[in-house]
Short mmCIF file of C-alpha atoms in Angstrom, two decimals:
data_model
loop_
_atom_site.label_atom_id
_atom_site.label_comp_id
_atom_site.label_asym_id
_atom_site.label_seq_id
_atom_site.Cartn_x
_atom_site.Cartn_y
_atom_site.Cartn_z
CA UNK U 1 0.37 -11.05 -30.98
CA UNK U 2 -2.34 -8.82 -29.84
CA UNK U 3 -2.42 -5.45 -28.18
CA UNK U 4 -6.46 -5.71 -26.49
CA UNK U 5 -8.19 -7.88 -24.39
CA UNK U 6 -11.72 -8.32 -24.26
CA UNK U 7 -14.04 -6.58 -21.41
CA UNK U 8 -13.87 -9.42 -19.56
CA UNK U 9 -10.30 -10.41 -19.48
CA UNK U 10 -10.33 -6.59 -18.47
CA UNK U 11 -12.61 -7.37 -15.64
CA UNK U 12 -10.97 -10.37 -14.21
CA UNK U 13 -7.45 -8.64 -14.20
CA UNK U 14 -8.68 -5.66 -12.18
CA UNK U 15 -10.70 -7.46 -9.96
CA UNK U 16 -7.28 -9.57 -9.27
CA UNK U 17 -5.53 -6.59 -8.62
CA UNK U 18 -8.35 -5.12 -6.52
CA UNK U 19 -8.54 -8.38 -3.91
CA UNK U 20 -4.64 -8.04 -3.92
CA UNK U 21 -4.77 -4.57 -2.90
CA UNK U 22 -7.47 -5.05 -0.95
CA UNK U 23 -6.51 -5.74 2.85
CA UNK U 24 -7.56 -5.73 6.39
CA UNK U 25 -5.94 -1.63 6.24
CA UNK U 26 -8.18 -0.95 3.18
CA UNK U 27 -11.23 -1.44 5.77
CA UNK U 28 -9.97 -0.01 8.79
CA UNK U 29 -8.45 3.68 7.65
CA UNK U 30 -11.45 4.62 5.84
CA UNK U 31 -13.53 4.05 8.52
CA UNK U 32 -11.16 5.41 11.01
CA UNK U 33 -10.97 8.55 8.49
CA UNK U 34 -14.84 8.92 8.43
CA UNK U 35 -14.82 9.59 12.24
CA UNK U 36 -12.21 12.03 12.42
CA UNK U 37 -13.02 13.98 9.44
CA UNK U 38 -16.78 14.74 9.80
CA UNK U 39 -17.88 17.85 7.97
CA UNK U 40 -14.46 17.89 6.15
CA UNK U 41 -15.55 14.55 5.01
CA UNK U 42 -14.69 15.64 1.47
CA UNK U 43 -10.83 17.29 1.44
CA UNK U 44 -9.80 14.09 3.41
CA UNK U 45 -11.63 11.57 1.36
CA UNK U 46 -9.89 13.34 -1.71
CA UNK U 47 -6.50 13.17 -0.03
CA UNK U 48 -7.52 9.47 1.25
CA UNK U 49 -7.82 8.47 -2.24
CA UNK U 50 -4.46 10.77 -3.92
CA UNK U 51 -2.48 8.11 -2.02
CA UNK U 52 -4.93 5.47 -1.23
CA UNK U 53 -5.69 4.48 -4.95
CA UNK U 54 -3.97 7.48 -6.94
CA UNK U 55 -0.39 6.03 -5.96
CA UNK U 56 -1.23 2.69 -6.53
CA UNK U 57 -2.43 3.11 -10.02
CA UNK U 58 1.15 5.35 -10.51
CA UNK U 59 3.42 2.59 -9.75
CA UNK U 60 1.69 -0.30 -11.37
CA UNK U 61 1.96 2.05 -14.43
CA UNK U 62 5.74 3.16 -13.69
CA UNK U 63 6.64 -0.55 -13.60
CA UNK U 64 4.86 -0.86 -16.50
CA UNK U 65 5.69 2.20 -18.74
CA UNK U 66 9.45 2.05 -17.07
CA UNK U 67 9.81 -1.34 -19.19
CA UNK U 68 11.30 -3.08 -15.86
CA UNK U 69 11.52 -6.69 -15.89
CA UNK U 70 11.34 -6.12 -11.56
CA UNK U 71 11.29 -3.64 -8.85
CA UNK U 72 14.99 -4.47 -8.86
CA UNK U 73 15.82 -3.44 -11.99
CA UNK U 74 13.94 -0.59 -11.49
CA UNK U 75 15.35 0.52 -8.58
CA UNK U 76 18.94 -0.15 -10.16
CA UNK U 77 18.97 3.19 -12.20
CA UNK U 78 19.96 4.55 -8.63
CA UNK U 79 22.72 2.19 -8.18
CA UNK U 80 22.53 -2.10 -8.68
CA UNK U 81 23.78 -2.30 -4.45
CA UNK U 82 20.56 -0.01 -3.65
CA UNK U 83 18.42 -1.59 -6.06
CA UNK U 84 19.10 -4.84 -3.99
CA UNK U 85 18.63 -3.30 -0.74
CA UNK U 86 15.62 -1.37 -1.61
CA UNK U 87 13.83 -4.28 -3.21
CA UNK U 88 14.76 -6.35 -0.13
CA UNK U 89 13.45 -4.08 2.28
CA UNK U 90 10.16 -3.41 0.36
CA UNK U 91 8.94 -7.16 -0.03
CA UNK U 92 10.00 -7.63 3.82
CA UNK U 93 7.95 -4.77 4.55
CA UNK U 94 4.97 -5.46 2.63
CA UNK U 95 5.79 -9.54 3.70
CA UNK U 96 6.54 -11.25 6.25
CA UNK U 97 7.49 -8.34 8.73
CA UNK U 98 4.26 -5.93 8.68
CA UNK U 99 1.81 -6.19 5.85
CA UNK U 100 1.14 -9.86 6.00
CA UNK U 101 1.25 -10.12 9.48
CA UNK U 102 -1.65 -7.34 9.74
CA UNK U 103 -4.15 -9.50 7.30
CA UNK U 104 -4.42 -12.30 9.75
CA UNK U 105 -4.57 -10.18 13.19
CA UNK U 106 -6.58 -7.51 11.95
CA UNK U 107 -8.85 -10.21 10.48
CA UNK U 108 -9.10 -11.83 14.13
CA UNK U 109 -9.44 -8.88 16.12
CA UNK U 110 -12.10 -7.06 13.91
CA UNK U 111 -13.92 -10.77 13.08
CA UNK U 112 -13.22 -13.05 16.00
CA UNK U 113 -11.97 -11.79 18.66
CA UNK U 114 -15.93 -10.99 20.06
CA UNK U 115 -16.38 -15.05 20.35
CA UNK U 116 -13.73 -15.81 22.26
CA UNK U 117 -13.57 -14.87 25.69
CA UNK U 118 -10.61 -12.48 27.26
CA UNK U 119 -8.66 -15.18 29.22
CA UNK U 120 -8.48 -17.03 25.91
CA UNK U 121 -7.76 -14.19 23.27
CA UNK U 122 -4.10 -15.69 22.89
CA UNK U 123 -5.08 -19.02 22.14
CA UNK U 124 -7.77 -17.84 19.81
CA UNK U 125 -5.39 -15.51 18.16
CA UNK U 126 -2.77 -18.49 17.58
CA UNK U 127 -5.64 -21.22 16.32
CA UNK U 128 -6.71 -18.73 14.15
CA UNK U 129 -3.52 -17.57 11.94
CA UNK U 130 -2.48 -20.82 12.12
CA UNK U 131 -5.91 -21.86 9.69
CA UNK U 132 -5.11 -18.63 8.25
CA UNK U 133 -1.90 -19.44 6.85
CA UNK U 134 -2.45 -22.65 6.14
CA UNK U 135 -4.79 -21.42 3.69
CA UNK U 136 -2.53 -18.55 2.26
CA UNK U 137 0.19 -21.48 1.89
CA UNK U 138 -2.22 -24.13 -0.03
CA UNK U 139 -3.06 -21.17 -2.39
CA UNK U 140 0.62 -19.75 -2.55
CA UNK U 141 2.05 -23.26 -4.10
CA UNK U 142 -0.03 -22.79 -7.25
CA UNK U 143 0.80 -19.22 -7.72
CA UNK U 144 -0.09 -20.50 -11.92
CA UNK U 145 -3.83 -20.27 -10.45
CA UNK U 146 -3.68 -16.90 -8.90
CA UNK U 147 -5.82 -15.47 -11.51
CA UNK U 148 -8.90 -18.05 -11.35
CA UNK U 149 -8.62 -18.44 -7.27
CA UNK U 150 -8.49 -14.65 -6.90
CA UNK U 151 -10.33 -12.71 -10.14
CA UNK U 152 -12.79 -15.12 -10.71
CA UNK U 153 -13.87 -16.24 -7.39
CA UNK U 154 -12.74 -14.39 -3.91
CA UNK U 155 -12.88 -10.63 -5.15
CA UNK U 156 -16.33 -10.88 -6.43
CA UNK U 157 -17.32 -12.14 -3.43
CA UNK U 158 -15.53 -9.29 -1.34
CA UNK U 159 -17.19 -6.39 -3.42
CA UNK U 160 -20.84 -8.04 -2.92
CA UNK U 161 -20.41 -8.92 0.68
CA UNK U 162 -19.46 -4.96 1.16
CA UNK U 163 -21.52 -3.52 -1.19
CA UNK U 164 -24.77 -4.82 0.47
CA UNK U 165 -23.45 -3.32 3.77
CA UNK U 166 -22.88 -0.09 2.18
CA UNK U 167 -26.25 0.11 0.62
CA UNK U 168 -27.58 0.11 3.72
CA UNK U 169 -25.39 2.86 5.24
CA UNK U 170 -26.34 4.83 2.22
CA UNK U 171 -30.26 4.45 2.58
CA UNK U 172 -30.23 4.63 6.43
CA UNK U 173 -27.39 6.73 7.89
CA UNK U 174 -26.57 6.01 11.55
CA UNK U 175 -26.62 9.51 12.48
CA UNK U 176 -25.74 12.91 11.90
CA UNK U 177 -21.90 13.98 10.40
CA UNK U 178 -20.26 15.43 13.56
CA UNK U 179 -17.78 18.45 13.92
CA UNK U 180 -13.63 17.50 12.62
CA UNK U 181 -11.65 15.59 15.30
CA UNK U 182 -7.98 16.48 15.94
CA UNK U 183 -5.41 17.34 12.94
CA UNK U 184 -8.57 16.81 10.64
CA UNK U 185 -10.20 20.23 12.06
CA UNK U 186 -7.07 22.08 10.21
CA UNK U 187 -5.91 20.63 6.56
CA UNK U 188 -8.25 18.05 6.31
CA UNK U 189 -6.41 17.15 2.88
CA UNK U 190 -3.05 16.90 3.93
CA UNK U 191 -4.41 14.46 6.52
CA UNK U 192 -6.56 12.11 4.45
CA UNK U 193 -3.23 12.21 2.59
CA UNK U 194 -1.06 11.21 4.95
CA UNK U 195 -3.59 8.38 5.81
CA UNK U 196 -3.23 6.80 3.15
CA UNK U 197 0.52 5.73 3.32
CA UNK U 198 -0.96 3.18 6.05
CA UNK U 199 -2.42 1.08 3.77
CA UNK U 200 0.86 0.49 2.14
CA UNK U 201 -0.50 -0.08 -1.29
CA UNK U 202 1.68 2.69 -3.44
CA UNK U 203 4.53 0.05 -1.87
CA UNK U 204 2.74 -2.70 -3.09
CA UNK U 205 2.16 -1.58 -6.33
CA UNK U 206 5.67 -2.07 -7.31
CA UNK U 207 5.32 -5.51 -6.36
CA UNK U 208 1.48 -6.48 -7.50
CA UNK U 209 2.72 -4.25 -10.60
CA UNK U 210 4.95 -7.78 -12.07
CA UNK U 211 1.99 -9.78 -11.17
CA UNK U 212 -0.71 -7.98 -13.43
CA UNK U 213 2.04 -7.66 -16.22
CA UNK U 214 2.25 -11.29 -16.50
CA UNK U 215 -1.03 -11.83 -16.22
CA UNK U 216 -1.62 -9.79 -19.28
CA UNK U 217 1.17 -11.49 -21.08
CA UNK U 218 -0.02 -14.68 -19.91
CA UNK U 219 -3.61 -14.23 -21.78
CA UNK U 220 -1.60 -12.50 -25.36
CA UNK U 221 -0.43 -9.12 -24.97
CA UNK U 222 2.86 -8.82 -25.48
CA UNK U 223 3.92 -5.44 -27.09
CA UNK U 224 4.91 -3.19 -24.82
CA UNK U 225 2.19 -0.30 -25.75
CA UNK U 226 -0.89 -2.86 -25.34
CA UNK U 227 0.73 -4.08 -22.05
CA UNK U 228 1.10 -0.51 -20.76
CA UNK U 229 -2.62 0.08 -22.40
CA UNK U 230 -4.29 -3.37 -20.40
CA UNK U 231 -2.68 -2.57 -17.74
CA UNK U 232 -3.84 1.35 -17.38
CA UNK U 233 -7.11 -0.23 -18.37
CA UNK U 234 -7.07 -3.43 -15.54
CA UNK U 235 -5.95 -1.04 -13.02
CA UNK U 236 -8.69 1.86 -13.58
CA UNK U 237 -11.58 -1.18 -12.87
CA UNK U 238 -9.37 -1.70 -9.17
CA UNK U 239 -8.68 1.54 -8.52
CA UNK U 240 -12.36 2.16 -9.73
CA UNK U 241 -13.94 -0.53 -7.38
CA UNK U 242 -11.21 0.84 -4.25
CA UNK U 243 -12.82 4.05 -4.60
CA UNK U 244 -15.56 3.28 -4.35
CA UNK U 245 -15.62 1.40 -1.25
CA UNK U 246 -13.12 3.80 0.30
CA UNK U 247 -16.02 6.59 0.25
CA UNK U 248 -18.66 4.13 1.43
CA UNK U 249 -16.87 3.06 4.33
CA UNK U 250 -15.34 6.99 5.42
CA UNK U 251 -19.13 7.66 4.89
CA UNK U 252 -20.13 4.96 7.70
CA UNK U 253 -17.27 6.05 10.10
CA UNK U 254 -18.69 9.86 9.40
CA UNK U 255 -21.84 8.77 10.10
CA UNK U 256 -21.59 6.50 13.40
CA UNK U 257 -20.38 8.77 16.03
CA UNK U 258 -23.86 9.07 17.15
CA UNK U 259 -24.33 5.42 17.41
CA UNK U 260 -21.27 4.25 18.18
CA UNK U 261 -18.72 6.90 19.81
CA UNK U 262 -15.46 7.75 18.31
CA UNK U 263 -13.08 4.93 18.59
CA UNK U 264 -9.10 4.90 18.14
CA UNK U 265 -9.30 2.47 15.41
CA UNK U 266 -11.61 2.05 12.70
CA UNK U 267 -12.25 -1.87 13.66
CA UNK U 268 -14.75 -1.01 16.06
CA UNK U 269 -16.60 1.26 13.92
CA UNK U 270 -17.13 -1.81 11.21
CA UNK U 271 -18.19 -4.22 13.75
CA UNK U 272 -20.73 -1.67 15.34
CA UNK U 273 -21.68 -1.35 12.03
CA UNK U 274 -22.28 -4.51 11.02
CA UNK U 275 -24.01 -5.14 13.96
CA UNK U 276 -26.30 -2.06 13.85
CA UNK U 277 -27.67 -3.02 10.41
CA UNK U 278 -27.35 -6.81 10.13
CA UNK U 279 -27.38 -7.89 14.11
CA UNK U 280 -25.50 -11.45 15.02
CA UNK U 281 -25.80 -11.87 11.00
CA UNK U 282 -23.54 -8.26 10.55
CA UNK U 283 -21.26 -9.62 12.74
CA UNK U 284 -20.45 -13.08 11.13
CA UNK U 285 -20.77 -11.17 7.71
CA UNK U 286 -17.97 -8.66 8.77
CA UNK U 287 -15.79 -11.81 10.07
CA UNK U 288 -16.48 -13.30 6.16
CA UNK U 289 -15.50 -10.10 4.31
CA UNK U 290 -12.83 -9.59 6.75
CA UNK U 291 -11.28 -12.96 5.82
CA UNK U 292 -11.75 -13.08 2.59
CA UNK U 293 -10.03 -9.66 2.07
CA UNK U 294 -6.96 -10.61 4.15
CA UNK U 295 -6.66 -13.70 3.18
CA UNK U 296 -6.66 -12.62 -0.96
CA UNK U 297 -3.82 -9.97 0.42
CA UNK U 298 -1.60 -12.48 2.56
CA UNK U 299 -2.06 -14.86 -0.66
CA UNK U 300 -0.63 -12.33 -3.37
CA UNK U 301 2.25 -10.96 -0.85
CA UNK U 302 3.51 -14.37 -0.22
CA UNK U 303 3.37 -15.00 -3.79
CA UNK U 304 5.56 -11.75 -4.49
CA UNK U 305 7.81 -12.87 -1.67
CA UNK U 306 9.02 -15.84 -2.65
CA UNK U 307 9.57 -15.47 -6.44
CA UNK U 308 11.47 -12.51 -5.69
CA UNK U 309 13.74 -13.96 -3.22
CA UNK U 310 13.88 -16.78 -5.49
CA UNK U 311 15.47 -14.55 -8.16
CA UNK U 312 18.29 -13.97 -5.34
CA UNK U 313 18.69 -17.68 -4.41
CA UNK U 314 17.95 -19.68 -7.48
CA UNK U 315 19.53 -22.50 -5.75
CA UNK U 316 16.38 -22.76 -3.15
CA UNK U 317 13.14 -23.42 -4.90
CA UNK U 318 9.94 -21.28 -4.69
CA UNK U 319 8.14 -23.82 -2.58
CA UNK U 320 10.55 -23.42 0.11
CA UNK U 321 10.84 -20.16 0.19
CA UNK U 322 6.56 -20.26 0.08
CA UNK U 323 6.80 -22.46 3.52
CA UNK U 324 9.44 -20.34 4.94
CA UNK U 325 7.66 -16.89 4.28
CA UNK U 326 4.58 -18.32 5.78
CA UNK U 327 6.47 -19.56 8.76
CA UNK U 328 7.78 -15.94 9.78
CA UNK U 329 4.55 -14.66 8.82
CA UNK U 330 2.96 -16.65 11.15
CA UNK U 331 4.75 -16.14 14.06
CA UNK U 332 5.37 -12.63 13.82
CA UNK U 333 1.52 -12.72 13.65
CA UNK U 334 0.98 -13.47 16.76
CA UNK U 335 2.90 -10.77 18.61
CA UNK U 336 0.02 -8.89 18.29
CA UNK U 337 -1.78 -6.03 15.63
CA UNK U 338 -0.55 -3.52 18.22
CA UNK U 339 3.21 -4.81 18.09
CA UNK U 340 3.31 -4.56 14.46
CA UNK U 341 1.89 -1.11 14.12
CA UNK U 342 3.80 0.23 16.46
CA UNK U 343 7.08 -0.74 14.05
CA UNK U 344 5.37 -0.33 10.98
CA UNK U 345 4.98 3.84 11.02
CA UNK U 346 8.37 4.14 11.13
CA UNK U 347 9.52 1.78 8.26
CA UNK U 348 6.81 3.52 6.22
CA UNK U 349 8.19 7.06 6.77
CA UNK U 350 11.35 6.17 5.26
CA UNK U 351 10.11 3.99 2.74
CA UNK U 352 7.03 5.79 1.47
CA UNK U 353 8.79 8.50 -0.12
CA UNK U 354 11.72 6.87 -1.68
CA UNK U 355 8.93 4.46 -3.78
CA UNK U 356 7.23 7.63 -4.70
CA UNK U 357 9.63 9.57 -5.28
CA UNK U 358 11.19 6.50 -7.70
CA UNK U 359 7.88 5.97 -9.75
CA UNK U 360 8.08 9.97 -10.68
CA UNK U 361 11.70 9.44 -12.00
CA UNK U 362 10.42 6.53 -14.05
CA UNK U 363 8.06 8.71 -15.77
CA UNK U 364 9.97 11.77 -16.14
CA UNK U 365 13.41 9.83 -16.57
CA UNK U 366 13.13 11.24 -20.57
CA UNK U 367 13.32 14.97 -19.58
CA UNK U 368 17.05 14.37 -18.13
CA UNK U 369 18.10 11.66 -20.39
CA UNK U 370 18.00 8.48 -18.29
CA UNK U 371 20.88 9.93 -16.39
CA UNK U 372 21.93 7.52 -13.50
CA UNK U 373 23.31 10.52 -11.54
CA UNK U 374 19.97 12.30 -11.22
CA UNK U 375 18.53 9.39 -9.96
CA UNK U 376 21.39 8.78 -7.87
CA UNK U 377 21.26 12.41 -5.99
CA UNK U 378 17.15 12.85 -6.20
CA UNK U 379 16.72 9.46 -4.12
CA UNK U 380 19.73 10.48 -1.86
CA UNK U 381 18.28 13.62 -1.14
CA UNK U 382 15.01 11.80 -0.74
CA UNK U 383 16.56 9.51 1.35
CA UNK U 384 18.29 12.15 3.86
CA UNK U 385 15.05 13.35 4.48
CA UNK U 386 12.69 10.35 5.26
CA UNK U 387 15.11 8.72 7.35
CA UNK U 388 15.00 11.15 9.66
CA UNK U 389 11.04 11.72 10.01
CA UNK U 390 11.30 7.86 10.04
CA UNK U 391 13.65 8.51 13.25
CA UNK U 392 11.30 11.09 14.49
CA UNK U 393 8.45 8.59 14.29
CA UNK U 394 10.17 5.65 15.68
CA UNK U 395 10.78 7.89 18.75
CA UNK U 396 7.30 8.61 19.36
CA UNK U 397 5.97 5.15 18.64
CA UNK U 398 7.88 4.03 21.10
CA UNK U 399 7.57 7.40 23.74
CA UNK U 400 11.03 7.89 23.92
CA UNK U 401 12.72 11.48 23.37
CA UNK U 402 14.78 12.24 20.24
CA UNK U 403 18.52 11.94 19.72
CA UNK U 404 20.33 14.57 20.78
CA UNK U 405 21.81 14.64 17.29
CA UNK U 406 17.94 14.20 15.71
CA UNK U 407 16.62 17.50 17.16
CA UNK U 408 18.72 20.32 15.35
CA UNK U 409 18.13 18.63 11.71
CA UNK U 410 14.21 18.13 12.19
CA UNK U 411 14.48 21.86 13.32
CA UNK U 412 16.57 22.50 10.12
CA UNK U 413 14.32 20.93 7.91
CA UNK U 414 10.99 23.18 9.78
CA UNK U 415 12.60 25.77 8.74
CA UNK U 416 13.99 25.26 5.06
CA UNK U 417 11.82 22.70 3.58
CA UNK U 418 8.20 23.67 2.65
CA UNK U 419 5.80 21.22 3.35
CA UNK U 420 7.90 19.60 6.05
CA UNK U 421 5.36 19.36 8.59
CA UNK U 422 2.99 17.84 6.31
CA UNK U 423 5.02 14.98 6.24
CA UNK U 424 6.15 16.02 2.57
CA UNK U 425 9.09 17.75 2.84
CA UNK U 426 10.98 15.53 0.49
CA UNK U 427 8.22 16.39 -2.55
CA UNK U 428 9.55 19.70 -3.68
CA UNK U 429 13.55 19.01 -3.06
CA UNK U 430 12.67 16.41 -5.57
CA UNK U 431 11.21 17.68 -8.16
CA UNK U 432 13.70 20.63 -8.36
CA UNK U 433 16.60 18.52 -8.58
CA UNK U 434 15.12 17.00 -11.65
CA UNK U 435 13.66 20.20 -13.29
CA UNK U 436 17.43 21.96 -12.96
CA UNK U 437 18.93 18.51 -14.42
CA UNK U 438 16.60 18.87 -16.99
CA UNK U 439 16.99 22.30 -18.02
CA UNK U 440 20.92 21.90 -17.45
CA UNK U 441 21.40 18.29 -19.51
CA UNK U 442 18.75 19.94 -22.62
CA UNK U 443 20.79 23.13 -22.32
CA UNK U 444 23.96 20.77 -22.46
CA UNK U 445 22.51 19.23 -25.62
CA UNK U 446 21.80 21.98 -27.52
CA UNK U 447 25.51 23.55 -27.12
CA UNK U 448 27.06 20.18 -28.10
CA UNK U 449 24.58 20.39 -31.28
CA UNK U 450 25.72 24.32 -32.07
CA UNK U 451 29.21 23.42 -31.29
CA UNK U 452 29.38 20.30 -33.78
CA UNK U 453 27.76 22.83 -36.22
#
């Protein structure tokens, strides 16, 4: 038994859980950010990264620290019927249904899309995930080679590729930083904060969490301190490394207004870019880094996918559920990056909160005694609120009005819950649910001490 790895075992882990992380999103919202932000570059950058790389780094050290063989188990303090449910709709979120999807179309829009002409988009867009998850599949039946295919060999090659990109955005800026856009000319923060949700990591992290854990296990560590201590230690090099990327690529969006123009999305504003710096080379090196980053995302969500669902059907073998995953994947995939955005918000509104919200009661689970029922009534509360901003949001996503029944509660919650329309109205009911249980289950304890006296 040993509790430390070397610097290099360090190394490989968190550049594994930095290519996992490390998406098609990852590229887009920072750049996207960079635009909009402009002279508040800074306050959203900060909140960018509280959520972007701060959450991530909580829940792969809740699953950790929370001793949790799974997400399931985890999420079974609440009750073992929501832990199912929970977990289920988390990996098909993160899976087959949104997150995996995005990898391959963002990867062909952003990468490809500029060599294929518009009458044949479609048939570009299908010939390309179709290579695309071919590969994630070969690489998804040897999930015991994860950590060589991914730490030793694809990440490394994603942080050069973007690194030389960003040196050159550093040493010659596009332009000048332009005035705040929109929302971003107010609370800046708040924003960048909010931002951040899209990349869906902090959801992700209670996934990618089991991987590194193994991993660490897998090369000796097996006491529970020195696996909470590699893994605080593997995931400061990724969140370390997402960072710093994260900055350099809200620095080029800040940056290329005067170029470029503001665009919607942030793919644009990589391509142009590329292209500014590198020419018809920037553009085929975007389409590489592109790939490589999606392609190291769709690999570990797969991965996640089917050994979970595995654990529900033991009777149906991993390599099945590999194909099938892959399958949906692929042709939800081609219903467009558009399609799947559009239903994404949504899902994220009500799920966003209930896995933060979960990795806080992990850590502070020891001020109120492990006690299912505050776990039961914080997530319930939790959950009353973020299902209906996820309501509110699947309205406007698809330009529809509310619910008759919708309108007086989001007015309800304007007006009672602070922080509501930040989008984190469910942060403070939280948090005094568990102080009071606290205070009320140590107060609790001490009279059952004086009274056995």
């Amino acid at each position: 038994m040993k509790d430390k790895l070397s610097f290099s075992s360090y190394a490989v882990v968190g550049f594994m859980l930095f290519a996992l992380f490390f998406g098609a999103g990852n590229l887009i919202f920072p750049a996207q950010l960079g635009q909009n932000a402009g002279t508040n570059f800074w306050p959203a950058v900060l909140g960018f990264l509280l959520t972007g790389v701060g959450l991530p780094l909580l829940g792969i050290l809740a699953m950790s620290y929370s001793g949790s063989k799974n997400l399931q188990e985890l999420a079974s303090r609440i009750h073992p019927a929501f832990g199912i449910t929970f977990t289920v709709m988390l990996y098909l979120t993160i899976g087959p249904f949104f997150a995996a999807p995005r990898t391959a179309t963002v990867a062909y829009d952003v990468g490809f899309s500029s060599f294929i002409s518009e009458g044949s988009q479609q048939t570009g867009l299908l010939i390309f995930t179709l290579l695309f998850f071919l590969a994630t599949l070969f690489f998804s039946l040897k999930p015991g080679k994860l950590i060589d295919y991914i730490g030793k060999l694809l990440a490394p090659s994603i942080v050069v590729l973007l690194l030389i990109l960003l040196v050159m955005v550093i040493a010659k800026p596009m332009g000048e930083i332009q005035e705040p856009l929109g929302d971003f000319q107010g609370n800046a923060f708040v924003q960048g904060f909010l931002e951040g949700y899209n990349t869906m990591d902090a959801l992700a992290s209670l996934v990618f969490g089991i991987i590194v854990i193994k991993t660490i296990r897998s090369l000796g560590v097996t006491s529970t301190k020195g696996v909470l201590a590699a893994t605080a230690r593997s995931g400061l090099v990724a969140i370390t490394l997402l960072g710093v990327i994260y900055v350099g690529i809200a620095y080029l969006g800040a940056v290329s207004i005067q170029e470029l123009g503001v665009f919607t999305t942030g793919g644009p504003v990589l391509s142009g870019g590329a292209a500014y710096y590198f020419g018809q080379t920037g553009t085929i090196l975007l389409a590489v880094i592109l790939t490589l980053a999606c392609l190291t995302t769709s690999i570990g969500l797969t991965t996640a996918c089917a050994e979970y669902f595995q654990t529900l059907f033991p009777k149906v073998g991993y390599k099945a559920f590999a194909i099938f995953f892959t399958g949906i994947t692929f042709i939800i995939a081609n219903f467009g990056l558009a399609n799947i955005i559009t239903y994404s918000v949504p899902v994220l509104m009500l799920l966003y909160p209930l896995a933060i919200v979960l990795m806080l009661l992990a850590f502070l689970s020891g001020f109120f005694q492990h006690k299912r029922v505050v776990y039961a009534i914080t997530i319930a509360v939790t959950f009353l609120i973020s299902v209906t901003d996820g309501l509110k949001s699947l309205c406007n996503s698809l330009g529809i009005e509310y619910f008759d029944w919708l309108t007086p509660i989001l007015s309800f919650y304007e007006k009672v819950l602070p922080l509501y329309n930040q989008g984190l109205g469910w942060l403070l009911p939280a948090l005094v649910i568990v102080l009071i249980a606290s205070v009320a289950l140590r107060g609790f304890h001490v009279t059952a001490k004086t009274s056995v006296k």
